[in-house]
Coordinates of C-alpha atoms and ligand atoms in Angstrom, one line a residue:
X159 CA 113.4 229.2 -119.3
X160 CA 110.1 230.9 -119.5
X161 CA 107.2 230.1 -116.8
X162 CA 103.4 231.2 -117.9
X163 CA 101.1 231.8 -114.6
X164 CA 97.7 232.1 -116.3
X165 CA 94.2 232.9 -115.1
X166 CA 91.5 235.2 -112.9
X167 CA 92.0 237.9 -110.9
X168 CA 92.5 237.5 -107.8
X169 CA 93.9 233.8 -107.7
X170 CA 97.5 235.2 -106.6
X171 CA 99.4 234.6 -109.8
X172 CA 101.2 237.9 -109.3
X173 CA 102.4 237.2 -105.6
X174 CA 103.4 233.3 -106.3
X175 CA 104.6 234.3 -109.8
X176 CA 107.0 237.0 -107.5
X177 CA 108.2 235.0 -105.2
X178 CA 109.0 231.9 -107.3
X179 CA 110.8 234.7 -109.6
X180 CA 112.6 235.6 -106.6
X181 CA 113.0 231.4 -105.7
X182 CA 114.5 230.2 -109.5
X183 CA 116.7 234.2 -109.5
X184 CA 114.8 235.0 -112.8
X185 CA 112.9 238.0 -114.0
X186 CA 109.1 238.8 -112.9
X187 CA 107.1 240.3 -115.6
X188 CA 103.8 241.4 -114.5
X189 CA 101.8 241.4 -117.6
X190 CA 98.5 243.2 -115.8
X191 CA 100.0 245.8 -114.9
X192 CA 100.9 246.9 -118.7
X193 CA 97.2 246.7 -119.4
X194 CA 96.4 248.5 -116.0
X195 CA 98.7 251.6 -117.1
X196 CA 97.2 252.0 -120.6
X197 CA 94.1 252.0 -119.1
X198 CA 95.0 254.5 -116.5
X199 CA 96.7 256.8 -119.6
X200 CA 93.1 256.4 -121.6
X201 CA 91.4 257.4 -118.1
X202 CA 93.1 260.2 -117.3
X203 CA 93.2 261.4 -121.1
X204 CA 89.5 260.7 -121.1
X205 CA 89.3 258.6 -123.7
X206 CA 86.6 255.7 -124.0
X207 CA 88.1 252.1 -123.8
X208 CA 85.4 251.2 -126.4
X209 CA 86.5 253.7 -129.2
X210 CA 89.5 251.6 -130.7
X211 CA 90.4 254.2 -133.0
X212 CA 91.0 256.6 -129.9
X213 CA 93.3 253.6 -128.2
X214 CA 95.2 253.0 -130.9
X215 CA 96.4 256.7 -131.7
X216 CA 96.9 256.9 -127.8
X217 CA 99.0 254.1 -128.0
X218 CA 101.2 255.4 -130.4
X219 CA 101.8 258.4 -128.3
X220 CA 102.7 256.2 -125.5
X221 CA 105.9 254.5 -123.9
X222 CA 105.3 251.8 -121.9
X223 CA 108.0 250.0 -119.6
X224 CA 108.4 247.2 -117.1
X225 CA 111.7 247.1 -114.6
X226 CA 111.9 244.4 -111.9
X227 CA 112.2 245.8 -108.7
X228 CA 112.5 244.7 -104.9
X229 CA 108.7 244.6 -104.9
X230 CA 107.7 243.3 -108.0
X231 CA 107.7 244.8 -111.2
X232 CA 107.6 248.4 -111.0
X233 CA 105.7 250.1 -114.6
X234 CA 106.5 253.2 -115.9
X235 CA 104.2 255.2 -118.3
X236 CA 105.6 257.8 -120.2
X237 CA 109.1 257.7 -118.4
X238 CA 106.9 258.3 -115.1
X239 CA 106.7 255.3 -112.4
X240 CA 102.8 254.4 -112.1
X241 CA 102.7 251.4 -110.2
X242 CA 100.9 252.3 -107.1
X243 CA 98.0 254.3 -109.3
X244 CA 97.6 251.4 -111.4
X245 CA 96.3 249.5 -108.3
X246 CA 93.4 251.7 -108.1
X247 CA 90.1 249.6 -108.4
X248 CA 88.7 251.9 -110.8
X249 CA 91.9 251.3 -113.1
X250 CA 90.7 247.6 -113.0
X251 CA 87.9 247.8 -114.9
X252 CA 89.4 250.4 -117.7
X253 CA 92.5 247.5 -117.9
X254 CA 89.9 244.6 -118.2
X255 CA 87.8 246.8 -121.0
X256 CA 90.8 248.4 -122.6
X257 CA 92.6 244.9 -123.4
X258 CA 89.4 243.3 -125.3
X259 CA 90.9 246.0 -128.5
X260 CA 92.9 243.9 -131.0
X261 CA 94.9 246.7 -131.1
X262 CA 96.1 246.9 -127.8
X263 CA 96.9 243.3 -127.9
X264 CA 99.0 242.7 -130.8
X265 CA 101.4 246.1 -129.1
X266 CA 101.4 244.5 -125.5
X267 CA 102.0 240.7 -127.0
X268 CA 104.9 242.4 -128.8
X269 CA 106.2 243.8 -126.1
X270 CA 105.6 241.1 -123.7
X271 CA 107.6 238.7 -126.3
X272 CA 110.7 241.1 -126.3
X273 CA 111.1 241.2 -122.7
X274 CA 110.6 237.1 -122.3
X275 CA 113.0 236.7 -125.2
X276 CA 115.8 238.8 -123.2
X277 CA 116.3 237.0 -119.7
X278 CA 114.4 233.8 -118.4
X279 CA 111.2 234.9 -117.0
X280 CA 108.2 234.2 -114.9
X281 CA 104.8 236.0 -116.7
X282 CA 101.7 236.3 -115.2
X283 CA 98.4 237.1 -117.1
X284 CA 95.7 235.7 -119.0
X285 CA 96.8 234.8 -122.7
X286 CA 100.7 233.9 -121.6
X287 CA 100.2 230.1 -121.9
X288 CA 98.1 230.4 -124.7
X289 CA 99.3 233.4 -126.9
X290 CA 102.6 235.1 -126.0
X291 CA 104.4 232.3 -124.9
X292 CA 102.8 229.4 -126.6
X293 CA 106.7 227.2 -126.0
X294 CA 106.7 228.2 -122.5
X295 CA 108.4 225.5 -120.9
X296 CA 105.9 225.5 -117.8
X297 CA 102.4 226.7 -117.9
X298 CA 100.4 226.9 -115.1
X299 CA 96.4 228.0 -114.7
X300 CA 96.3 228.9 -111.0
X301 CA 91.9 229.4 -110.0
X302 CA 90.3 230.0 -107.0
X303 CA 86.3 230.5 -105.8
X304 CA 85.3 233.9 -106.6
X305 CA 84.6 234.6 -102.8
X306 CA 87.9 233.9 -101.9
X307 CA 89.6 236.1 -104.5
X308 CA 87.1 239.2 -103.5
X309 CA 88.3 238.6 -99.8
X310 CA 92.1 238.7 -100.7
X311 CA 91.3 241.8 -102.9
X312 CA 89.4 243.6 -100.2
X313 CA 91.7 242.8 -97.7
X314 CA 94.4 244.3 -100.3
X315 CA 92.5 247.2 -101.2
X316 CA 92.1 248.2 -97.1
X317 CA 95.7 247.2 -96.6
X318 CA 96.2 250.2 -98.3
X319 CA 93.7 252.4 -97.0
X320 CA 91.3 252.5 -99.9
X321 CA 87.6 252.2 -98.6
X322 CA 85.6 249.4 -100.5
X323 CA 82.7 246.9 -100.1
X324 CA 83.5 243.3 -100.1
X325 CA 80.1 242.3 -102.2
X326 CA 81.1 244.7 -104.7
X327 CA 84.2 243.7 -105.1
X328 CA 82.9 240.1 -105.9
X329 CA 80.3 241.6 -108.4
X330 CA 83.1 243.6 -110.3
X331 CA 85.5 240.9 -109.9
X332 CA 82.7 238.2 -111.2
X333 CA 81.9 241.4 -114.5
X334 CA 85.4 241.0 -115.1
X335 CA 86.2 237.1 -115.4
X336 CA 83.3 237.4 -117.6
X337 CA 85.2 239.9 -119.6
X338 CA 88.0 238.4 -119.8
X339 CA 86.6 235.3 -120.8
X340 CA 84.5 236.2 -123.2
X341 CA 86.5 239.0 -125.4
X342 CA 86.9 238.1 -129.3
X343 CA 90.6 238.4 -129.0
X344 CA 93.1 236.1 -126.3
X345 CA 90.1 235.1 -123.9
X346 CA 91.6 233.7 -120.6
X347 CA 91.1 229.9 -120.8
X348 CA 93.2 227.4 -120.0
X349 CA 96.1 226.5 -122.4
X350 CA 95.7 222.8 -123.0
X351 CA 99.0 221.6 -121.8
X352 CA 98.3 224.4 -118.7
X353 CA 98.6 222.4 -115.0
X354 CA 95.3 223.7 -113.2
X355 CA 96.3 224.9 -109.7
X356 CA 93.2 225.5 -107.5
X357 CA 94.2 227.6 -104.5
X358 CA 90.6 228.4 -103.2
X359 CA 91.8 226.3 -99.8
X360 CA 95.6 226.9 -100.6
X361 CA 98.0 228.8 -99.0
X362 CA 100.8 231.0 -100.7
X363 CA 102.9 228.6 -99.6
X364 CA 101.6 225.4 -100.8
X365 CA 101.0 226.6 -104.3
X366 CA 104.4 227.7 -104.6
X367 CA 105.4 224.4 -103.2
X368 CA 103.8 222.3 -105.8
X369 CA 104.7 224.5 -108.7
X370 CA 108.0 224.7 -107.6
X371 CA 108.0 220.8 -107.4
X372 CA 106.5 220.9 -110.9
X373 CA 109.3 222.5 -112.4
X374 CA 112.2 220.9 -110.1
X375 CA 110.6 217.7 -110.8
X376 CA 111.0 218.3 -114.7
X377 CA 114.9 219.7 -114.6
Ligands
LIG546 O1 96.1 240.8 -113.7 P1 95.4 242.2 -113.6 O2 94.1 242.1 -112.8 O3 96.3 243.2 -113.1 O4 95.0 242.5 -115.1 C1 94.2 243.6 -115.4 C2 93.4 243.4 -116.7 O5 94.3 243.3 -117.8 C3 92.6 242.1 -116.8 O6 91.3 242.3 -116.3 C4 92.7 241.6 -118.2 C5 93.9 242.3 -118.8 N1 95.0 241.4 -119.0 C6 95.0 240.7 -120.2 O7 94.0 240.9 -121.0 N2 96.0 239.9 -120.6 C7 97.0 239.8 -119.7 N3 98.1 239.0 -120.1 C8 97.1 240.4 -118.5 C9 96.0 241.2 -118.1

């Protein structure tokens, strides 16, 4: 059984899609954070996410890997675990410019594939519903106000002691959907036979609730 959480940052797709992983006792693959730690490897070898030929030789010289651990998945670039410096808002961005290239798609939808085809597995992302798992059997496309997702992000980014401006946050969070939405390759949209989940007045709770209901309801 494979479950596709799909949509913006910032909606909570990687916290529900954790803890209904940990729920159903089935693996969490967090499909950002594979993008985020390319994008930190093309940062700190200061190469431009715009020069594809640049990513695409870079990716070749890279090893990307996902394990689950207690916390989530935990994402290891180059044998080296990189899963708190991916979380840096600056990586954001480079993740969000970096996964526009065709090429880095078509090696992280590979990838993405082999994982899912090894254990059942709960993905969250932007293209799982609509690319890399097009027969998942449940496909959700969980939304939320973009004020709402800058507040959870801000109040994430101070939880852990880095200092950032709440109206920023919205601009860059509002640069990225468009981003995201609007790339050539895999835009995040809705896969047709998606469920829209709007948790802009949700709790954690109750959107786990109904999904979990969703996919009960079905077995
Ligand atoms: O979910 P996230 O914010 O950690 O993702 C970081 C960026 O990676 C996001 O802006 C777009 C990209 N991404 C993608 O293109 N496809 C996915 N399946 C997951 C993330």
């Amino acid at each position: 059984m494979n479950i596709a959480i799909d949509g913006p940052s910032g909606a909570g797709k990687s916290t529900i899609a954790k803890i209904l992983a940990k729920e159903l006792n089935i693996t969490y693959l967090d499909t950002g954070a594979m993008y985020r730690a390319l994008g930190l490897k093309a940062y700190q070898s200061g190469i431009s996410p715009s020069d594809e030929a640049a990513v695409s030789e870079l990716i070749d010289k890279t090893t990307i890997d996902v394990q689950a651990g207690e916390n989530g998945s935990i994402v290891f670039l180059d044998g080296r675990d990189v899963s708190a410096e991916i979380r840096q808002h600056h990586i954001s961005k480079m993740a969000s410019d970096i996964s526009a290239l065709q090429c880095v798609r078509i090696y992280m939808v590979d990838l993405q594939r082999k994982i899912a085809a090894r254990r059942d597995s709960v993905l969250d992302g932007r293209d799982i519903g609509t690319v890399v798992l097009k027969d998942a059997e449940f496909k959700f496309y969980l939304t939320a106000s973009v004020e709402v997702r800058a507040h959870r992000r801000y109040i994430e980014l101070m939880a852990r002691g880095e200092q950032c401006d709440e109206a920023q946050i919205q601009e860059d969070i509002a640069r990225r959907d468009y981003n995201d939405m609007h790339r050539q390759h895999s835009p995040l949209k809705k896969a047709d036979d998606a469920i829209e989940i709007d948790s802009t007045s949700l709790t954690i709770q109750e959107v786990k609730d109904k999904m979990l209901d969703i996919i009960k309801a079905a077995k």
